[in-house]
Coordinates of C-alpha atoms in Angstrom, one line a residue:
M115 CA -4.5 -27.6 10.2
V116 CA -3.5 -24.1 9.2
E117 CA 0.0 -23.4 8.1
R118 CA 1.3 -19.9 9.0
S119 CA 4.5 -18.5 7.5
P120 CA 6.9 -17.2 10.2
A121 CA 7.1 -13.5 11.0
P122 CA 10.0 -11.8 9.4
G123 CA 13.1 -12.3 11.6
A124 CA 11.2 -15.0 13.5
P125 CA 12.9 -18.5 13.8
E126 CA 11.7 -20.8 11.2
G127 CA 8.4 -22.7 12.2
E128 CA 7.3 -20.0 14.7
A129 CA 4.0 -18.5 13.9
P130 CA 3.6 -14.7 13.9
S131 CA 2.2 -13.0 16.9
T132 CA -1.3 -11.5 16.9
V133 CA 0.2 -8.1 16.8
D134 CA 2.5 -9.0 13.9
W135 CA -0.5 -10.3 11.9
L136 CA -2.6 -7.6 12.7
F137 CA -0.2 -4.7 11.8
R138 CA 2.3 -6.2 9.5
N139 CA 1.9 -4.5 6.0
R140 CA 1.5 -7.5 3.4
E141 CA 3.2 -5.4 0.7
T142 CA 6.3 -4.0 2.4
G143 CA 6.5 -6.2 5.6
R144 CA 6.6 -3.2 7.9
I145 CA 4.4 -2.5 10.6
T146 CA 1.6 -0.2 9.4
I147 CA -0.9 1.3 11.8
A148 CA -1.6 4.7 10.0
Q149 CA -0.7 5.9 6.6
W150 CA -0.2 9.3 4.9
P151 CA -3.7 10.4 3.9
N152 CA -4.9 9.5 0.5
P153 CA -7.1 11.9 -1.6
S154 CA -10.3 10.8 -0.4
I155 CA -9.6 11.3 3.4
G156 CA -8.1 14.8 2.4
V157 CA -11.4 15.6 0.8
F158 CA -13.2 14.5 3.8
I159 CA -11.0 16.5 6.2
A160 CA -11.1 19.6 3.9
A161 CA -15.0 19.4 3.7
T162 CA -15.3 18.9 7.4
L163 CA -13.0 21.8 8.3
A164 CA -14.9 24.1 5.9
R165 CA -18.3 23.1 7.3
R166 CA -17.1 23.5 11.0
L167 CA -15.2 26.7 10.6
L168 CA -17.5 28.5 8.0
D169 CA -20.9 27.1 9.2
P170 CA -22.6 27.7 5.8
A171 CA -26.2 27.3 5.5
G172 CA -28.3 26.0 2.7
T173 CA -26.9 24.4 -0.4
I174 CA -23.3 25.1 0.5
G175 CA -23.6 23.5 3.7
T176 CA -25.5 20.4 2.3
T177 CA -23.0 20.1 -0.5
L178 CA -20.0 20.0 2.1
T179 CA -21.8 17.3 4.1
V180 CA -22.6 15.2 1.1
V181 CA -19.0 15.5 -0.2
G182 CA -17.3 15.0 3.2
T183 CA -19.6 12.0 3.9
G184 CA -19.0 10.6 0.5
A185 CA -15.5 10.9 0.7
L186 CA -15.3 9.2 4.0
L187 CA -17.4 6.3 2.9
W188 CA -15.1 5.9 -0.1
W189 CA -12.0 5.8 2.0
A190 CA -13.6 3.2 4.1
L191 CA -14.7 1.1 1.3
D192 CA -11.2 1.3 -0.2
E193 CA -9.5 0.2 3.0
V194 CA -12.0 -2.7 3.4
I195 CA -11.1 -3.8 -0.2
R196 CA -7.4 -2.9 -0.5
G197 CA -6.3 -2.4 3.0
V198 CA -2.5 -3.5 3.5
N199 CA -3.1 -5.4 6.8
P200 CA -6.1 -6.6 8.8
W201 CA -6.0 -3.6 11.1
R202 CA -6.7 -1.3 8.2
R203 CA -9.4 -3.5 6.9
I204 CA -11.0 -3.7 10.4
L205 CA -10.7 0.2 10.6
G206 CA -12.4 0.6 7.3
T207 CA -15.2 -1.7 8.2
V208 CA -15.8 0.1 11.5
V209 CA -16.0 3.4 9.8
L210 CA -18.1 2.1 6.9
V211 CA -20.6 0.5 9.4
G212 CA -20.7 3.5 11.7
T213 CA -21.0 6.1 9.0
G214 CA -23.8 4.0 7.4
A215 CA -25.5 3.6 10.7
G216 CA -25.3 7.2 11.3
L217 CA -26.8 8.1 8.0
L218 CA -29.7 5.6 8.6
L219 CA -30.4 6.8 12.3
D220 CA -30.5 10.5 11.0
R221 CA -33.6 9.8 8.8

């Protein structure tokens, strides 16, 4: 039998709901769906915007693609390893698998 701690504010002995389990931040106890972007996702956004708006060719375009994709992969791996709740870890896994599959299929 698996024991579960009660959800914050729930009566003693009551298991947390699925939503509570999925989104409850294990560090703060608050619901966390999205967070302020960390540096790696900021680099991804900046590189993607620069590539889309400037549409550079050659080495600059390739560099922006590599930097942006690398930053996205780093963010996803960080979420898988250190995500504050199952939702963040699942999100990281989906982005990691989707980006990896996209890279493999582009070859």
